Coordinates of C-alpha atoms and ligand atoms in Angstrom, one line a residue:
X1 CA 0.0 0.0 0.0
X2 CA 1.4 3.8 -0.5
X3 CA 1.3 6.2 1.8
X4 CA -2.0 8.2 1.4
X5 CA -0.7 12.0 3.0
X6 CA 2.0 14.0 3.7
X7 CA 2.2 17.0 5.7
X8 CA 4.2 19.5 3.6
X9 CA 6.5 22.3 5.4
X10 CA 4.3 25.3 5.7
X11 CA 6.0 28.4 6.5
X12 CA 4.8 32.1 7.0
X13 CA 6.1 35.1 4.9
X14 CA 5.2 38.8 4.2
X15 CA 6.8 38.7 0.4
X16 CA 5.3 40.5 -2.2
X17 CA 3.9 38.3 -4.6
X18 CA 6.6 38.8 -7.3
X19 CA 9.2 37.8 -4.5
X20 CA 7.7 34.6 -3.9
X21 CA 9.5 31.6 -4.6
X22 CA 7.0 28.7 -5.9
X23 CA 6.0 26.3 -8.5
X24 CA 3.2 27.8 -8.2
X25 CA 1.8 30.9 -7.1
X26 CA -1.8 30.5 -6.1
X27 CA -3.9 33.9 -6.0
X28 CA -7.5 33.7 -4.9
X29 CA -9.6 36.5 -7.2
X30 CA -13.4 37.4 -6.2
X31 CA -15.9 38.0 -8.7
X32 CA -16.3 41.7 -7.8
X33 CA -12.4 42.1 -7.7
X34 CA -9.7 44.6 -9.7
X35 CA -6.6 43.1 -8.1
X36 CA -5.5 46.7 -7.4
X37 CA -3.4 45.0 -4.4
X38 CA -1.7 42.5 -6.7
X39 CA 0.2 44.7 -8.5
X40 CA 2.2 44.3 -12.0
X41 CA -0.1 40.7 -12.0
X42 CA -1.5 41.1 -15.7
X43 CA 2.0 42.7 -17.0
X44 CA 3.8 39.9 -15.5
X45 CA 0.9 37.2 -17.1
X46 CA 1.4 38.9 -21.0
X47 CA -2.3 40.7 -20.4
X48 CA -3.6 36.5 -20.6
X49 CA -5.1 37.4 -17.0
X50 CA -6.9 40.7 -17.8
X51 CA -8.0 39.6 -21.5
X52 CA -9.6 36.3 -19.7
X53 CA -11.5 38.0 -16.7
X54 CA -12.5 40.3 -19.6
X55 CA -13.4 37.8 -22.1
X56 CA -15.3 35.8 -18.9
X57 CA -12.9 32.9 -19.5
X58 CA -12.2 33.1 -15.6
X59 CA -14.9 34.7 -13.6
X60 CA -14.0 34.0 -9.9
X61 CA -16.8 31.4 -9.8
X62 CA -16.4 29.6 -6.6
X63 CA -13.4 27.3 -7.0
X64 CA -13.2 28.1 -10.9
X65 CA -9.6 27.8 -11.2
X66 CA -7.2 29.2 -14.1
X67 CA -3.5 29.0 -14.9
X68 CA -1.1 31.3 -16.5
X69 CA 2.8 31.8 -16.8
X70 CA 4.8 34.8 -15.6
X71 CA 7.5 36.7 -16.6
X72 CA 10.3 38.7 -14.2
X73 CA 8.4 36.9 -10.9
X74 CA 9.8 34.2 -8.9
X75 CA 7.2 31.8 -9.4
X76 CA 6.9 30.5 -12.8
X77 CA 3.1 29.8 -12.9
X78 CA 0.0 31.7 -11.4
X79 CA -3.1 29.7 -10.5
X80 CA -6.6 31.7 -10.1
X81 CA -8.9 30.3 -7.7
X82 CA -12.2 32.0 -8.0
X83 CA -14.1 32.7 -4.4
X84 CA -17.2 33.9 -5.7
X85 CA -19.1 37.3 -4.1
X86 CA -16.9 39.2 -2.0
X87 CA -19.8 39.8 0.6
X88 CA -20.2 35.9 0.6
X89 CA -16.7 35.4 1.7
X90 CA -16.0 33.0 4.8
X91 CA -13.1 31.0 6.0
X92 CA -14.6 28.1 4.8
X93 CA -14.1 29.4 1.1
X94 CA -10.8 30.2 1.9
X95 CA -9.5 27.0 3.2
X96 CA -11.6 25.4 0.1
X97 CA -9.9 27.5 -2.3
X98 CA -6.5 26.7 -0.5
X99 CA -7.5 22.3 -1.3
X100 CA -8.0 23.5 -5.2
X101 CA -4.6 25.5 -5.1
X102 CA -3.1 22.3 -3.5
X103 CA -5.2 19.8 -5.7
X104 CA -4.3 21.7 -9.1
X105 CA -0.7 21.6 -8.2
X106 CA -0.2 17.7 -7.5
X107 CA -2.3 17.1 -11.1
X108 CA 0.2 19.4 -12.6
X109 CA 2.6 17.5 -10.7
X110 CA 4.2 20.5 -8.9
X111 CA 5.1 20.7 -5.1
X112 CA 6.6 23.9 -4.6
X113 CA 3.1 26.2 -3.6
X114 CA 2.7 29.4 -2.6
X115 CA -0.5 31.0 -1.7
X116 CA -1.8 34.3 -0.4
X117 CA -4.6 36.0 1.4
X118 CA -6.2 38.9 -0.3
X119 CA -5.9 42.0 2.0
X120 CA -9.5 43.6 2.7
X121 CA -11.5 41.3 4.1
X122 CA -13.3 39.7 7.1
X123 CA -10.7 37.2 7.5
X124 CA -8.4 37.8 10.1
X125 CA -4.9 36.9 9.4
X126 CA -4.6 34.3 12.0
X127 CA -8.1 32.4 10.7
X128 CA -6.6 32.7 7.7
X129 CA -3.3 30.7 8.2
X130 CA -5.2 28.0 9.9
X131 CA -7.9 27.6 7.0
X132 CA -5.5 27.9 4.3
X133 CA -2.9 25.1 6.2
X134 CA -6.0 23.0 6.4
X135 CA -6.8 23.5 3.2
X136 CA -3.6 22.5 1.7
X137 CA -3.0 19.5 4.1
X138 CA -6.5 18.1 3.2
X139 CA -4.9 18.6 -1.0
X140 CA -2.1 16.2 -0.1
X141 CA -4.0 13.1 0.7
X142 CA -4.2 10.1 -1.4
X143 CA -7.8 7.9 -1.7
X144 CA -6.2 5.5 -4.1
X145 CA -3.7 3.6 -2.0
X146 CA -4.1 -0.3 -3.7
X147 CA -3.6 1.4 -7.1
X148 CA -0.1 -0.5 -8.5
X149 CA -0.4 1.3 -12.2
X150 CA -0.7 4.7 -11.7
X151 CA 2.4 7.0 -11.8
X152 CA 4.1 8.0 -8.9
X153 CA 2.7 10.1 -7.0
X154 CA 3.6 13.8 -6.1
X155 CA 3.4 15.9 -3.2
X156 CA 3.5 19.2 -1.9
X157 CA 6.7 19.4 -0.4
X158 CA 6.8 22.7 0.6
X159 CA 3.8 25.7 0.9
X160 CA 4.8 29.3 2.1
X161 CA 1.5 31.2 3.1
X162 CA 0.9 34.9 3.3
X163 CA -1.9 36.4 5.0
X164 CA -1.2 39.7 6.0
X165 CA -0.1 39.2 9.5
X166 CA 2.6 37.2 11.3
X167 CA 3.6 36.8 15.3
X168 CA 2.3 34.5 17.6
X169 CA -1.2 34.3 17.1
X170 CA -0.5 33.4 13.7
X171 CA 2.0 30.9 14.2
X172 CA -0.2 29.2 16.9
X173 CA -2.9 28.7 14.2
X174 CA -0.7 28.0 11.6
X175 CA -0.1 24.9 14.0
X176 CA -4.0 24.6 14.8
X177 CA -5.0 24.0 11.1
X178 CA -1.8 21.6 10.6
X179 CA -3.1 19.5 13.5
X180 CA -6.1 19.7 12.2
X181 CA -5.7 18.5 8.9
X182 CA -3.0 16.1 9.6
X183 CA -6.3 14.9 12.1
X184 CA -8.3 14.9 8.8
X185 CA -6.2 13.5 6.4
X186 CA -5.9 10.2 9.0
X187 CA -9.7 9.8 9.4
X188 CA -10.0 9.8 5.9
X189 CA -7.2 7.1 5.5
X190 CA -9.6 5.1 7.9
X191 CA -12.5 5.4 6.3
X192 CA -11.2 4.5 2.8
X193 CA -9.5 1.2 4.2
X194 CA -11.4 -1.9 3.1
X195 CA -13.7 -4.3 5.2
X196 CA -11.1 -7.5 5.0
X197 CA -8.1 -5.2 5.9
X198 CA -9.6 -3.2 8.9
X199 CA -11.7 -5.2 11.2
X200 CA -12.6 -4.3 14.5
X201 CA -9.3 -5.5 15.8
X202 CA -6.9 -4.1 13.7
X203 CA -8.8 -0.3 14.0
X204 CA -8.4 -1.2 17.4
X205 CA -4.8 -1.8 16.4
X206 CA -4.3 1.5 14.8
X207 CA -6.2 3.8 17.4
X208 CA -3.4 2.5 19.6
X209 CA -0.6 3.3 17.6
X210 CA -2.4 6.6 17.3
X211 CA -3.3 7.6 20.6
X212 CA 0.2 6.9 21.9
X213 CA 1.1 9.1 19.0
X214 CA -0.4 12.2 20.3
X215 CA 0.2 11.3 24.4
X216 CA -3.6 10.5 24.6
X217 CA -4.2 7.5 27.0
X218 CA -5.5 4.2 25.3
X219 CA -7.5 1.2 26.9
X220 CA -9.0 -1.4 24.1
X221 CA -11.7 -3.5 25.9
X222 CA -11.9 -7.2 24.5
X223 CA -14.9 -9.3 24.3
X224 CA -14.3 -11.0 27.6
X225 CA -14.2 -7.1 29.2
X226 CA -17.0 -6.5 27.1
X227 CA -19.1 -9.2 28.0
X228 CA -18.3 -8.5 32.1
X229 CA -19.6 -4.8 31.6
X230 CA -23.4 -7.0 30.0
X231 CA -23.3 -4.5 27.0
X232 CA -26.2 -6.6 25.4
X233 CA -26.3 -4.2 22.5
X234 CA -23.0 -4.3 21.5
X235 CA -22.7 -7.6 21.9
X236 CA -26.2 -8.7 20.2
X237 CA -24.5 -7.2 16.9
X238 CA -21.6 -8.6 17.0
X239 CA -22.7 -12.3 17.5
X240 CA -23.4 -12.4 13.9
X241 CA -19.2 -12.3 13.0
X242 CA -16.7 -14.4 13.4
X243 CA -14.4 -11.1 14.2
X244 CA -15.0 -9.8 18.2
X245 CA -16.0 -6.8 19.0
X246 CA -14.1 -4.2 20.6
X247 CA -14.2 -1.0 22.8
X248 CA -12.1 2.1 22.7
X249 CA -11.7 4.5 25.2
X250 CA -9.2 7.1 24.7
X251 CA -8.8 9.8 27.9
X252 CA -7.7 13.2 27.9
X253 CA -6.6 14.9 31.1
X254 CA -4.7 17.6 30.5
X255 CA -2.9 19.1 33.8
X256 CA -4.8 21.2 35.7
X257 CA -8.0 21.4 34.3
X258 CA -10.9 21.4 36.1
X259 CA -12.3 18.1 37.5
X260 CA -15.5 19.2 35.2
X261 CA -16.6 19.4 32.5
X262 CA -15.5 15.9 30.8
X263 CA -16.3 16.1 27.3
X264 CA -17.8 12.4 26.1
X265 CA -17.2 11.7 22.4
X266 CA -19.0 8.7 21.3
X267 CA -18.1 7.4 18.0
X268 CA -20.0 4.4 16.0
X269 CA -17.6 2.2 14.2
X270 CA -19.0 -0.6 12.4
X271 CA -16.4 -2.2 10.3
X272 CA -18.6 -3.5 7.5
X273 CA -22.1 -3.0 7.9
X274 CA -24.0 -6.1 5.8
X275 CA -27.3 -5.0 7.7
X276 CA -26.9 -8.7 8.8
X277 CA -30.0 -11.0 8.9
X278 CA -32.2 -7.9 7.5
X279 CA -29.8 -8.0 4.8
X280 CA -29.0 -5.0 2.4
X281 CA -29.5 -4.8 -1.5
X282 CA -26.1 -6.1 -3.5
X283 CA -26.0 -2.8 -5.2
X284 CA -23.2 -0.2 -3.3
X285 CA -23.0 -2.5 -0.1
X286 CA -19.3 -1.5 -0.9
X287 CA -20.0 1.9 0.5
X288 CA -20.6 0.1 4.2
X289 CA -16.7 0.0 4.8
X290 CA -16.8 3.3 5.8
X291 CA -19.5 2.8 8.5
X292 CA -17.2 3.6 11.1
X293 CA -16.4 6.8 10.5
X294 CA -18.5 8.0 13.2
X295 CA -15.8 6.1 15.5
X296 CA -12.3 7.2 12.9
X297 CA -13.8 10.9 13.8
X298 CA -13.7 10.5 17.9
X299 CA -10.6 8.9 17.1
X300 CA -8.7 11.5 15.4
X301 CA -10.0 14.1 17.1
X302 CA -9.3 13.1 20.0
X303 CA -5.6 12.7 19.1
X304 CA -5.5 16.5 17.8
X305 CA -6.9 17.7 21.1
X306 CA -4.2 15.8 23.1
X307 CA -1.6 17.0 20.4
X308 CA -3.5 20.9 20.7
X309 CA -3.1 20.7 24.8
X310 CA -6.8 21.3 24.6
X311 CA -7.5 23.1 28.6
X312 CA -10.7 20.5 28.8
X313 CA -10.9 17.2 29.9
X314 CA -12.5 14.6 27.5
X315 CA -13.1 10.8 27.3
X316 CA -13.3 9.1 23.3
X317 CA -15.6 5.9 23.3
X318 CA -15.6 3.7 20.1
X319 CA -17.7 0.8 19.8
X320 CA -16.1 -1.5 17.5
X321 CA -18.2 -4.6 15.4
X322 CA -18.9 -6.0 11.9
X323 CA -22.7 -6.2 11.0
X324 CA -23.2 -10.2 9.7
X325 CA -25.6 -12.5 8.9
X326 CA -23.6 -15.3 10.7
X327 CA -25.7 -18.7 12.2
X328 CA -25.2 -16.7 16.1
X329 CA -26.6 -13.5 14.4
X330 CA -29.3 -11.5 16.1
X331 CA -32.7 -12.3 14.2
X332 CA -35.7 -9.6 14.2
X333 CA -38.0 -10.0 17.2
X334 CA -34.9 -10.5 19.6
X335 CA -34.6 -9.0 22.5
X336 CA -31.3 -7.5 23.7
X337 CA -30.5 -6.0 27.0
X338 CA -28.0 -3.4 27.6
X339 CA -25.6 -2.2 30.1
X340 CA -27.6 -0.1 31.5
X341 CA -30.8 -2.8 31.8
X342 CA -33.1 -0.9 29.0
X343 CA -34.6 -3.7 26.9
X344 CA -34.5 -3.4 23.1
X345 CA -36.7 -5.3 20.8
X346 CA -34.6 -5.9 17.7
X347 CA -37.3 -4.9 14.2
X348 CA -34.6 -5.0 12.3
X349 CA -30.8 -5.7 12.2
X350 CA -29.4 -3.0 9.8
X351 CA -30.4 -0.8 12.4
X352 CA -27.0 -1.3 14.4
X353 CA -25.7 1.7 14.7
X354 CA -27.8 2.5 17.3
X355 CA -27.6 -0.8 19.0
X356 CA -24.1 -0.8 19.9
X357 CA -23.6 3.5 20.4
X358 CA -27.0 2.8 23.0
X359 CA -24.0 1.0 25.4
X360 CA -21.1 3.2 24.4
X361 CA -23.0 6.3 25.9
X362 CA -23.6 4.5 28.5
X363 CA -19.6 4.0 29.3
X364 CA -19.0 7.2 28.5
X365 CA -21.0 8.1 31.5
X366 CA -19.7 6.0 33.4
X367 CA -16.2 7.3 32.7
X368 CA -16.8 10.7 33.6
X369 CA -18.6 12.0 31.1
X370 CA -20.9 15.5 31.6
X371 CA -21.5 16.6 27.6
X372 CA -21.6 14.2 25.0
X373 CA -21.9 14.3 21.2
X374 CA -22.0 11.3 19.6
X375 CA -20.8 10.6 15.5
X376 CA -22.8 8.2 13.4
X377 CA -23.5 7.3 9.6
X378 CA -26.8 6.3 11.1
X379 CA -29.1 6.5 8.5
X380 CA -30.5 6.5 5.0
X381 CA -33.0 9.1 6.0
X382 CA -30.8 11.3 7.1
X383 CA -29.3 11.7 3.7
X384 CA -32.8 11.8 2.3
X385 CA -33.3 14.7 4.3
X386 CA -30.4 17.0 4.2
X387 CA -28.6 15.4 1.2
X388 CA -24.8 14.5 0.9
X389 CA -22.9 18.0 2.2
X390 CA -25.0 18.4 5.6
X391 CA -24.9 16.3 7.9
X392 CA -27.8 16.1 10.5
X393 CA -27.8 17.7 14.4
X394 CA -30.1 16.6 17.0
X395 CA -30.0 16.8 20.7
X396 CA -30.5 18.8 23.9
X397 CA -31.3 21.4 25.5
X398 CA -30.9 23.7 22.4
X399 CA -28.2 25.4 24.0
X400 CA -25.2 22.2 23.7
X401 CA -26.8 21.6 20.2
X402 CA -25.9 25.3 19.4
X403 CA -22.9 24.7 20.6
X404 CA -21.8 22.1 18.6
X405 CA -23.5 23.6 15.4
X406 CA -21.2 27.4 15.6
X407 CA -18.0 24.1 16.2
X408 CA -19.2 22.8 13.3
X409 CA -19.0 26.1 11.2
X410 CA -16.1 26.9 12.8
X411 CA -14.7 23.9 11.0
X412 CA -16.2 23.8 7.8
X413 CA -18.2 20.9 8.1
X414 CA -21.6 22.2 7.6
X415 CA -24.4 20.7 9.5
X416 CA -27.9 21.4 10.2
X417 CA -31.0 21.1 13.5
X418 CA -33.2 18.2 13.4
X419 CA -35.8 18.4 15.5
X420 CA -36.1 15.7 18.9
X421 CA -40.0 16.3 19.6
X422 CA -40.9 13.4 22.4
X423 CA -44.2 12.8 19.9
X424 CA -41.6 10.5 17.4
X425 CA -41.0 8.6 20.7
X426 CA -44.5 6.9 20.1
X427 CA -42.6 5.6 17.0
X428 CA -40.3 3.0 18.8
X429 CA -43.1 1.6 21.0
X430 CA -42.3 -2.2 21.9
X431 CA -45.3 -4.5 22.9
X432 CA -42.8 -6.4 24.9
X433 CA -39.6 -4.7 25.5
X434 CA -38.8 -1.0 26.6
X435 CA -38.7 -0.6 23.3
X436 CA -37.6 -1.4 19.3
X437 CA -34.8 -0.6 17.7
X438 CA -36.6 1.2 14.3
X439 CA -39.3 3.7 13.5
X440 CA -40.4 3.0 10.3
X441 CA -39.9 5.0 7.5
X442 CA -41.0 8.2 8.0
X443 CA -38.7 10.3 10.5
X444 CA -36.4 7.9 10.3
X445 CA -33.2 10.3 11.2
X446 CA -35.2 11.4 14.1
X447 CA -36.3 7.7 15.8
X448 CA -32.5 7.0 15.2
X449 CA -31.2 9.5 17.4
X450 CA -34.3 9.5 19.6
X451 CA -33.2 5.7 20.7
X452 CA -29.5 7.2 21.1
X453 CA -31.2 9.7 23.8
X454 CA -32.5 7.2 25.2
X455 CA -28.9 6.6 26.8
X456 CA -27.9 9.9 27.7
X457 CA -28.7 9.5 31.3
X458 CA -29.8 13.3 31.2
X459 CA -26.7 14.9 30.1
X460 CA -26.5 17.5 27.2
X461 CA -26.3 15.4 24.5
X462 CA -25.7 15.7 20.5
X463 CA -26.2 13.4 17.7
X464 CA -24.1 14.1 14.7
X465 CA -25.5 12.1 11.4
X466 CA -22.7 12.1 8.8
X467 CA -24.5 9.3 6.9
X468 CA -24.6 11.2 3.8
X469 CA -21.2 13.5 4.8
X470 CA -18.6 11.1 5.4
X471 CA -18.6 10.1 1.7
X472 CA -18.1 12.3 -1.8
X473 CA -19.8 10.6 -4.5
X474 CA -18.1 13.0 -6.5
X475 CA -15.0 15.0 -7.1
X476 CA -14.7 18.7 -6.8
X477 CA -12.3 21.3 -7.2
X478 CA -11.6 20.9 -3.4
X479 CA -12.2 17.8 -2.9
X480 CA -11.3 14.2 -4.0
X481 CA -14.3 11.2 -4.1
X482 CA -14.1 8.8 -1.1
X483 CA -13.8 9.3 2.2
X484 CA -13.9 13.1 3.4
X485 CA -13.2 13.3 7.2
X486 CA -16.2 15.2 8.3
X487 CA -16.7 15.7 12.0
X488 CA -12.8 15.7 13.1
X489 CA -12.6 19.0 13.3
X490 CA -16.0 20.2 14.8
X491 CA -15.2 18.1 17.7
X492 CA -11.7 19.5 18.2
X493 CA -13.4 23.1 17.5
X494 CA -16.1 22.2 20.7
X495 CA -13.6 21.1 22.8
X496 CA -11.1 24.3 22.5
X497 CA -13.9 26.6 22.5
X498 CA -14.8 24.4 26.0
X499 CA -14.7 27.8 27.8
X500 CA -18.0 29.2 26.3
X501 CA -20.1 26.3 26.8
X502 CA -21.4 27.1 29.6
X503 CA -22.4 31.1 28.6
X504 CA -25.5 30.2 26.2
X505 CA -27.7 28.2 28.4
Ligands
BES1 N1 -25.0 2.3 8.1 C1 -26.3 2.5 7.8 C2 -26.7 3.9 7.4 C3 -26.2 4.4 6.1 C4 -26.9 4.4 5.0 C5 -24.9 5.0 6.1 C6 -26.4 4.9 3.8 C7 -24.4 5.5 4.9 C8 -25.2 5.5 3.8 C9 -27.2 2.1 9.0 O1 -26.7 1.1 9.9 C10 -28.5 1.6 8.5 O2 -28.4 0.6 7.9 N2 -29.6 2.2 8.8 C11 -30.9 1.8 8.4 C12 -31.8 2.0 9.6 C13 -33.2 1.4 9.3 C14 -33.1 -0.1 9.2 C15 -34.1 1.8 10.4 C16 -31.3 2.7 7.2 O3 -31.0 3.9 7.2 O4 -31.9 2.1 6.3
MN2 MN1 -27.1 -0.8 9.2
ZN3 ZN1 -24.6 0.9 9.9

């Protein structure tokens, strides 16, 4: 297998474009823009950039990118990358823009960058350098790692970034964004491995390797542990494998931080997900290697907030299974009972998500946990709902959901409220249990997290549904298909921001 990322060298300058010393030199240009700042620009390009903004050959469409050479200037090549309105302008399109500057390079197989930060705008300098390092680390990954025929591959060695700033602040989230991406780029490596190479075992394998990694405490729970602490959910899924289940916890204590609050990240991690005896359609099972991406999230992020000293206690809980139709496997109309002694009435077994993250909240309670969010691709409906770039929030009170929500902007990983009304509860009624483990059809996003609640024990809680995130169908500009990391960075975002959490309530 190749290696599937690198982290390039990314340095701060305060150059002048025509001093900087790059492959390529990557200038993002808004739609409503005369690159008055950028000067000597069209000279340096022959006129080809003024005669194609002119001739509407480049017009700063979001992530619209365009190439040209230049004379008398360091770097050889300039790259475009449009960012749309000016007055639409966020980080998030920064740090996008800064993936297609990176992405355009490697296909043009060059890996000296440069990029700058037009002056201006609402992006202060230190935002800036952590977007645009994120955005360039999450360029230099790799979803093709089995491929023996291609040609070698090429990296971004080295990046120098200008934003209009430099001193501390800015060097300390130059550093924020590389943790963060590196944090990304590992998730995603995760996700993409295959069901036959990364089984419950060996994820439990790499976590470990990992978490040591970043000074994070590591304990992996066997099935023997697992079967002492009567998690029935977890468990009850897993009986259908011949692979045994695992549990990962992962602790942060930083020094001296308060004895509360523990942040609980709960994280599903289903290795391949068959849907077991209520087995799925042939067509794109594939896709259900990445079902524990929920769990590769918790995992990464919470090696980047041991690695970012985060001043907040935390504790990482992955439940780890396959999802098979073997002769042991649960059968609909089971009845399972968890850890914490709730009876579940099993409709139907491609509903496992819930299943075994119903006993990992539970743990994470009982390790200290006061806030939780848990990360799932949990369901169809959700995807059916908010489509494949928003992933689904739901929890309580409002306030802990809001919290998580600004995190998740914060991080560019866009996400949207789901309502948690008590009347969907009628939905998982059991005639003989506490109750089932599916609502039907309709709402079907909504009964999913409403039986994770269920296991909250009280505490603020928020469900994240990256069922339709954690994937790209397709490639853009920014972004490769396959696996996408979603969710590592709105947890690290929540936990550094740990401060304000109590101030919205
Ligand atoms: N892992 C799936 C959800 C999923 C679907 C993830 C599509 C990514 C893309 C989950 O375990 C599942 O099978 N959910 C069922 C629940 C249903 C049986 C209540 C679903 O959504 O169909
Ligand atoms: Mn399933
Ligand atoms: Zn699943």
């Amino acid at each position: 297998m190749h290696t599937v990322h690198k982290t390039p060298a990314i340095a701060l300058t305060a150059d002048t474009s025509s001093d900087l010393d790059a492959d390529l030199l990557v200038i993002p240009v808004f739609e409503d823009d005369d690159l008055a700042d950028e000067a000597g620009l069209d000279e340096a390009s022959g006129g080809v950039i003024g005669a194609a903004r002119s001739r509407g050959e480049f017009r700063a469409k979001p992530y619209d990118v365009f190439v040209g050479h230049l004379e008398g200037w360091k770097a050889a090549r300039v790259l475009l990358v449009g960012l749309g309105l000016r007055k639409d302008f966020t980080p998030d399109r920064l740090r996008r823009a800064a993936a297609t500057g990176g992405l355009a390079a490697r296909q043009r197989r060059l890996t000296r960058l440069a990029m700058v930060h037009r002056p201006g705008t609402s992006v202060a300098p230190d935002r800036a350098a952590q977007v645009m390092a994120e955005g360039v680390i999450l360029a230099n990954f790799d979803g093709a790692p089995y491929k023996t025929t291609e040609l070698p591959r090429v990296w971004l060695d080295s990046v120098t970034l200008r934003v209009g700033g430099q001193g501390k602040d800015v060097e300390r989230a130059l550093d924020r964004g590389r943790i963060l991406g590196e944090a990304s780029n590992l998730s995603r490596e995760l996700c993409n491995e295959p069901g036959n190479h990364l089984t419950p075992r060996v994820f439990a394998e790499r976590a470990t390797e990992i978490a040591k990694g970043a000074g994070l405490k590591v304990e992996v729970l066997d099935e023997t542990r697992i079967d002492e602490l009567k998690m029935g959910l977890l468990l009850g899924v897993a009986r259908g494998s011949v692979e045994p289940p695992r549990l990962i916890v992962l602790t942060h204590e930083p020094k001296g931080a308060p004895t509360t609050p523990v942040l609980g990240l709960v994280g599903k991690g289903v290795t391949f997900d068959t849907g077991g005896i209520s087995i799925k359609p042939a067509e794109n099972m594939d896709r259900m290697k990445d079902d524990m991406s929920g769990g590769a999230a918790v995992l990464n992020a919470m090696a980047a907030i041991s690695r970012l000293q985060a001043p907040v206690r935390a504790v990482g809980v992955i439940p780890m299974t396959e999802n098979m139709p073997g002769g042991k496997a649960v059968k609909p109309g089971d009845i399972l009972v968890s850890a914490e002694g709730k009876t579940v009435e099993v409709l139907n077994t491609d509903a496992e998500g819930r299943l075994i993250l119903g006993d990992a909240m539970w743990y994470a309670r009982q390790r200290g946990a006061t806030h939780l969010v848990d990360v799932a691709t949990l369901t169809g409906a959700v995807v059916v709902a908010l489509g494949k770039t928003t992933s689904g929030l739901f929890g309580t009170p409002d306030w802990w959901v809001q919290q998580v929500l600004n995190a998740s902007a914060r991080a560019g990983d866009r996400s949207w409220p789901m309502p948690v009304y008590d009347d969907y509860k009628e939905l998982l009624k059991s005639e003989i249990a506490d109750f089932t483990n599916t609502g039907g059809r309709a709402g079907g996003a909504i009964t999913g997290a409403l039986f994770i609640e269920e296991f909250r024990g009280n505490l603020p809680w928020t469900h994240i549904d990256i069922a339709g995130t954690a994937w790209a169908e397709e490639t853009r500009p920014y972004q490769p298909k396959g696996a996408t990391g979603v969710a590592v960075r709105t947890l690290v975002e929540l936990a550094l921001d740990a401060e304000a959490w109590g101030k919205l309530t």
